[in-house]
Amino acid sequence: MLIRFFTVLGLCLPLQALAQAKVSEFMLDNGMQVVVVEDHRAPVVVHMVWYKVGAADEAPGKSGIAHFLEHLMFKKTKNLASGELSDTVAANGGSDNAFTNQDYTGYYQRVAADRLELMMRMEADRMTGLQLSVDDIATERDVVIEERNQRTESSPGALFNEQRQAAMYMNHNYGVPVIGWMHEMENLNFDDAVAFYKLHYAPNNAILVVAGDVTPGQVKTLSEQYYGVIPANPKVQPRLRTQEPPHRSERRMTYYDERVAQPYVSRSYLAPERDSGDQKTAAALVYLAEILGGSGATSVLGKALQFDTQQAIYTSAYYGGTSLDDTTFGLIAVPVPDVTLQQVEDAMDDAIAKFMATGIDLQIFKRIKVQMRASEIYAMDNVVGIANRYGAALTQGLTIADVQDWPRILQAVTTDEVMTAARLVFNQKASVTGWLMGMQEDLK
């Protein structure tokens, strides 16, 4: 079995900490990808299994099933009682959790390095050995419905963002909330859960990431023993998703909720994601978000709206580039009490227009580059974060080489590239502008 070794690319002498992380990769005979990130500074290991399936891969009418199954994965298996996995992790002084995204579902444990074999044995057991009952479905369905009630239904901001995301994507499943639409969640059943599990949970649809005080040889031996004996599932197919058609008209929405204490304006634009071997545009958009909305005192929006004209109490810009398909670039402006949403939106547009005309302050750009470099160094101190970085990237179409090249690409970005990315993303026809307001704001 071939094991490929990679060395993290240092940006300059202060980034030697990055070069100290040895990353290796190999493939089990059943198609499971294994990534090992060595970090021997502490006797700790993070064990993560990432499945290349998320909310955007759900069948029509079954929204929420990926997240629902994430909850069900902690039920009884062939060799474990319901809840035993988490109880065992806690009894061994560790922590565990799981998460669902549009593009992946992941499970992890952080434990002492000498507990790795135990983690592998339990995680491998539930990869194909889950034994669900009808009672499990009813009980856990109530749990995820209550989770939606607490996190979404009780939050005007969450409901607003959900509606805005749905307006952003006309044809792609990114417009469907990860937790699911309530009316579809309520109808998820035993057959739905079992079918989803049997179709997507298999070694040839999973990536194992082990980071911490381990060696590739140790992980190879254990992964072959516990995961390598699980047969590949021939039903696993490459992901086929509906794609967005050209956006030919901007969209606007107003969301009213009497619980809203602070109205604000939010605009999102359809934007390119990080692509394997072609991450320059995404890197430029990372800088664009920081330049426009990073620091309240020095960012374009912060300086113009919060300090110069004092029309906003908060401004921000954001970009989530790690995504399998087209993602979004967004702007937010929260007005002061005597400024209307229309006024703060006009001020935001004016600030962006002036930025496009005058370009980037070189001193600010240089400072942001230093901050980016420091951020990459500090990120290496978090073993969970390191494992997350590789797992998220690999499930979303990137490679180990892409992950390791990212710091260098960030440092190589030029002001011209940032402005080119800005002209690309600021396409009003591919935007959604939303106003979140309380009922008392009707006449403003």
Short mmCIF file of C-alpha atoms in Angstrom, two decimals, residues 91-345:
data_model
loop_
_atom_site.label_atom_id
_atom_site.label_comp_id
_atom_site.label_asym_id
_atom_site.label_seq_id
_atom_site.Cartn_x
_atom_site.Cartn_y
_atom_site.Cartn_z
CA ALA A 91 -15.00 7.90 31.14
CA ASN A 92 -11.61 7.99 29.42
CA GLY A 93 -11.25 11.71 30.00
CA GLY A 94 -12.05 12.74 26.44
CA SER A 95 -14.69 14.67 24.57
CA ASP A 96 -16.72 13.86 21.48
CA ASN A 97 -19.25 15.46 19.18
CA ALA A 98 -20.71 15.40 15.70
CA PHE A 99 -21.72 17.99 13.12
CA THR A 100 -23.61 18.28 9.87
CA ASN A 101 -22.87 20.74 7.08
CA GLN A 102 -24.28 21.21 3.60
CA ASP A 103 -21.39 19.12 2.22
CA TYR A 104 -20.39 16.68 4.96
CA THR A 105 -21.23 14.95 8.23
CA GLY A 106 -18.49 14.42 10.77
CA TYR A 107 -17.86 12.60 14.05
CA TYR A 108 -14.90 13.14 16.34
CA GLN A 109 -13.30 12.25 19.65
CA ARG A 110 -10.45 14.05 21.40
CA VAL A 111 -8.69 11.74 23.84
CA ALA A 112 -5.32 10.73 25.25
CA ALA A 113 -3.15 9.27 22.51
CA ASP A 114 -3.14 5.79 24.06
CA ARG A 115 -6.96 5.62 23.64
CA LEU A 116 -6.88 5.81 19.85
CA GLU A 117 -7.52 2.12 19.30
CA LEU A 118 -10.61 2.25 21.49
CA MET A 119 -11.96 5.19 19.47
CA MET A 120 -11.38 3.40 16.19
CA ARG A 121 -13.08 0.26 17.40
CA MET A 122 -16.21 2.12 18.47
CA GLU A 123 -16.39 4.44 15.46
CA ALA A 124 -15.88 1.58 13.00
CA ASP A 125 -18.65 -0.34 14.75
CA ARG A 126 -21.24 2.32 14.05
CA MET A 127 -20.13 2.92 10.46
CA THR A 128 -22.26 0.00 9.28
CA GLY A 129 -23.45 -1.62 12.52
CA LEU A 130 -26.12 0.85 13.62
CA GLN A 131 -29.27 -0.94 14.85
CA LEU A 132 -32.13 1.52 14.88
CA SER A 133 -35.61 0.93 16.24
CA VAL A 134 -38.90 2.66 15.53
CA ASP A 135 -38.81 4.07 19.07
CA ASP A 136 -35.39 5.61 18.34
CA ILE A 137 -36.90 7.47 15.40
CA ALA A 138 -39.81 8.92 17.34
CA THR A 139 -37.67 9.99 20.28
CA GLU A 140 -34.84 11.57 18.29
CA ARG A 141 -37.19 13.22 15.81
CA ASP A 142 -38.71 15.11 18.73
CA VAL A 143 -35.18 16.11 19.77
CA VAL A 144 -34.24 17.59 16.40
CA ILE A 145 -37.61 19.33 16.12
CA GLU A 146 -36.99 20.92 19.50
CA GLU A 147 -33.52 21.87 18.33
CA ARG A 148 -35.07 23.69 15.40
CA ASN A 149 -37.53 25.39 17.74
CA GLN A 150 -34.71 26.61 19.98
CA ARG A 151 -32.15 27.60 17.35
CA THR A 152 -34.33 28.76 14.47
CA GLU A 153 -37.98 29.31 15.31
CA SER A 154 -37.14 31.29 18.44
CA SER A 155 -34.63 33.51 16.62
CA PRO A 156 -35.83 36.15 14.14
CA GLY A 157 -32.26 36.48 12.85
CA ALA A 158 -32.04 32.75 12.15
CA LEU A 159 -35.40 32.73 10.36
CA PHE A 160 -34.35 35.78 8.34
CA ASN A 161 -31.07 34.15 7.31
CA GLU A 162 -32.90 30.95 6.39
CA GLN A 163 -35.27 32.86 4.11
CA ARG A 164 -32.42 34.87 2.59
CA GLN A 165 -30.45 31.69 1.86
CA ALA A 166 -33.50 30.16 0.20
CA ALA A 167 -33.83 33.27 -1.97
CA MET A 168 -30.13 33.14 -2.86
CA TYR A 169 -30.25 29.67 -4.41
CA MET A 170 -32.91 29.16 -7.05
CA ASN A 171 -32.02 25.59 -7.97
CA HIS A 172 -29.27 24.33 -5.66
CA ASN A 173 -29.87 22.53 -2.36
CA TYR A 174 -27.77 25.12 -0.50
CA GLY A 175 -31.07 26.97 -0.30
CA VAL A 176 -32.45 24.27 2.01
CA PRO A 177 -31.57 24.63 5.73
CA VAL A 178 -29.23 22.00 7.16
CA ILE A 179 -31.60 21.29 10.02
CA GLY A 180 -34.47 20.91 7.54
CA TRP A 181 -37.83 22.54 6.93
CA MET A 182 -40.16 21.90 9.84
CA HIS A 183 -42.96 20.32 7.78
CA GLU A 184 -40.52 17.82 6.28
CA MET A 185 -38.70 17.10 9.54
CA GLU A 186 -41.99 16.12 11.15
CA ASN A 187 -42.48 13.36 8.55
CA LEU A 188 -39.01 11.78 8.64
CA ASN A 189 -39.41 8.09 9.47
CA PHE A 190 -37.59 4.83 10.11
CA ASP A 191 -37.35 3.91 6.44
CA ASP A 192 -35.92 7.34 5.54
CA ALA A 193 -33.19 7.05 8.16
CA VAL A 194 -32.21 3.48 7.32
CA ALA A 195 -32.17 4.15 3.57
CA PHE A 196 -29.98 7.23 3.98
CA TYR A 197 -27.63 5.35 6.31
CA LYS A 198 -27.24 2.33 4.05
CA LEU A 199 -26.64 4.48 0.98
CA HIS A 200 -24.09 6.94 2.34
CA TYR A 201 -22.35 5.46 5.39
CA ALA A 202 -19.57 3.28 4.05
CA PRO A 203 -15.76 3.31 4.08
CA ASN A 204 -15.59 4.28 0.40
CA ASN A 205 -17.60 7.41 1.21
CA ALA A 206 -15.58 8.39 4.27
CA ILE A 207 -12.34 10.07 5.24
CA LEU A 208 -10.50 9.25 8.45
CA VAL A 209 -8.42 12.10 9.87
CA VAL A 210 -6.17 11.39 12.85
CA ALA A 211 -4.20 14.32 14.26
CA GLY A 212 -1.92 14.48 17.27
CA ASP A 213 0.65 12.30 18.99
CA VAL A 214 0.58 9.43 16.48
CA THR A 215 2.65 7.99 13.66
CA PRO A 216 1.50 6.99 10.18
CA GLY A 217 2.53 3.39 10.82
CA GLN A 218 0.46 3.22 13.99
CA VAL A 219 -2.61 4.67 12.30
CA LYS A 220 -2.17 2.44 9.26
CA THR A 221 -2.11 -0.69 11.41
CA LEU A 222 -5.15 0.28 13.46
CA SER A 223 -7.20 1.60 10.53
CA GLU A 224 -6.62 -1.59 8.57
CA GLN A 225 -7.65 -3.64 11.60
CA TYR A 226 -10.88 -1.78 12.33
CA TYR A 227 -11.95 0.06 9.17
CA GLY A 228 -10.20 -2.02 6.55
CA VAL A 229 -12.36 -5.09 7.24
CA ILE A 230 -15.57 -3.20 6.39
CA PRO A 231 -16.60 -3.95 2.79
CA ALA A 232 -16.97 -1.09 0.33
CA ASN A 233 -20.53 -0.22 -0.60
CA PRO A 234 -21.01 -0.52 -4.39
CA LYS A 235 -24.10 1.71 -4.17
CA VAL A 236 -22.01 4.75 -3.30
CA GLN A 237 -21.93 7.06 -6.31
CA PRO A 238 -20.23 10.38 -7.06
CA ARG A 239 -22.33 13.31 -5.88
CA LEU A 240 -24.64 14.66 -8.54
CA ARG A 241 -26.25 17.98 -7.65
CA THR A 242 -28.47 20.42 -9.45
CA GLN A 243 -26.51 23.57 -10.25
CA GLU A 244 -27.48 27.22 -10.22
CA PRO A 245 -28.66 28.72 -13.51
CA PRO A 246 -27.44 32.21 -14.43
CA HIS A 247 -28.84 34.83 -12.06
CA ARG A 248 -30.49 37.52 -14.18
CA SER A 249 -32.30 39.55 -11.56
CA GLU A 250 -31.44 40.81 -8.10
CA ARG A 251 -33.77 39.74 -5.32
CA ARG A 252 -35.01 41.69 -2.32
CA MET A 253 -36.86 40.56 0.78
CA THR A 254 -38.20 42.13 3.96
CA TYR A 255 -38.67 39.98 7.02
CA TYR A 256 -40.90 41.33 9.77
CA ASP A 257 -40.90 39.94 13.30
CA GLU A 258 -42.17 41.76 16.35
CA ARG A 259 -39.36 40.16 18.40
CA VAL A 260 -36.70 42.07 16.44
CA ALA A 261 -34.99 44.59 18.72
CA GLN A 262 -32.33 45.69 16.24
CA PRO A 263 -33.15 45.91 12.51
CA TYR A 264 -30.39 45.54 9.97
CA VAL A 265 -29.57 45.18 6.27
CA SER A 266 -27.90 42.11 4.85
CA ARG A 267 -26.82 41.53 1.28
CA SER A 268 -25.31 38.34 -0.12
CA TYR A 269 -23.79 37.72 -3.53
CA LEU A 270 -23.22 34.42 -5.27
CA ALA A 271 -19.46 33.82 -5.16
CA PRO A 272 -16.97 31.18 -6.32
CA GLU A 273 -15.68 28.65 -3.82
CA ARG A 274 -12.12 27.40 -3.34
CA ASP A 275 -11.39 24.98 -6.17
CA SER A 276 -8.66 22.37 -6.20
CA GLY A 277 -5.59 23.77 -7.94
CA ASP A 278 -7.27 27.15 -8.38
CA GLN A 279 -7.63 28.96 -5.06
CA LYS A 280 -6.43 32.45 -6.03
CA THR A 281 -9.87 34.02 -6.41
CA ALA A 282 -11.03 32.57 -3.11
CA ALA A 283 -7.92 33.92 -1.39
CA ALA A 284 -8.58 37.36 -2.85
CA LEU A 285 -12.16 37.23 -1.57
CA VAL A 286 -10.87 36.42 1.93
CA TYR A 287 -8.93 39.69 1.78
CA LEU A 288 -11.87 41.56 0.31
CA ALA A 289 -14.07 40.54 3.26
CA GLU A 290 -11.41 41.66 5.73
CA ILE A 291 -10.79 44.97 3.92
CA LEU A 292 -14.47 45.81 3.70
CA GLY A 293 -15.71 44.60 7.07
CA GLY A 294 -12.94 43.27 9.28
CA SER A 295 -11.99 46.01 11.73
CA GLY A 296 -14.67 48.50 12.73
CA ALA A 297 -12.07 51.26 12.97
CA THR A 298 -10.17 50.71 9.72
CA SER A 299 -12.36 48.64 7.38
CA VAL A 300 -14.07 50.36 4.49
CA LEU A 301 -17.60 49.92 5.85
CA GLY A 302 -16.64 50.48 9.47
CA LYS A 303 -14.77 53.70 8.79
CA ALA A 304 -17.42 55.11 6.43
CA LEU A 305 -20.59 54.11 8.28
CA GLN A 306 -19.56 53.80 11.92
CA PHE A 307 -17.02 56.61 12.27
CA ASP A 308 -17.22 59.15 9.42
CA THR A 309 -21.01 59.42 9.07
CA GLN A 310 -22.01 57.56 12.27
CA GLN A 311 -24.97 55.95 10.52
CA ALA A 312 -24.26 52.41 11.74
CA ILE A 313 -23.41 50.79 15.03
CA TYR A 314 -22.02 47.67 13.36
CA THR A 315 -20.82 46.64 9.90
CA SER A 316 -19.35 43.43 8.60
CA ALA A 317 -18.36 41.49 5.49
CA TYR A 318 -17.98 37.73 5.24
CA TYR A 319 -16.96 35.01 2.84
CA GLY A 320 -17.11 31.23 3.30
CA GLY A 321 -14.86 29.79 0.62
CA THR A 322 -14.62 26.17 1.74
CA SER A 323 -17.62 24.81 -0.11
CA LEU A 324 -18.18 22.14 -2.72
CA ASP A 325 -20.26 24.41 -4.96
CA ASP A 326 -20.78 28.16 -5.38
CA THR A 327 -20.90 29.94 -2.05
CA THR A 328 -21.73 33.49 -0.93
CA PHE A 329 -20.03 36.78 -0.12
CA GLY A 330 -21.99 39.01 2.23
CA LEU A 331 -22.31 42.48 3.72
CA ILE A 332 -24.13 43.57 6.88
CA ALA A 333 -25.00 47.03 8.19
CA VAL A 334 -26.82 47.74 11.46
CA PRO A 335 -28.12 51.34 11.61
CA VAL A 336 -28.13 53.64 14.61
CA PRO A 337 -31.66 54.21 16.00
CA ASP A 338 -32.46 57.38 14.04
CA VAL A 339 -31.26 56.04 10.67
CA THR A 340 -33.60 54.04 8.46
CA LEU A 341 -32.71 50.79 6.74
CA GLN A 342 -32.91 52.51 3.37
CA GLN A 343 -30.49 55.19 4.52
CA VAL A 344 -27.95 52.70 5.87
CA GLU A 345 -28.25 50.56 2.73
#
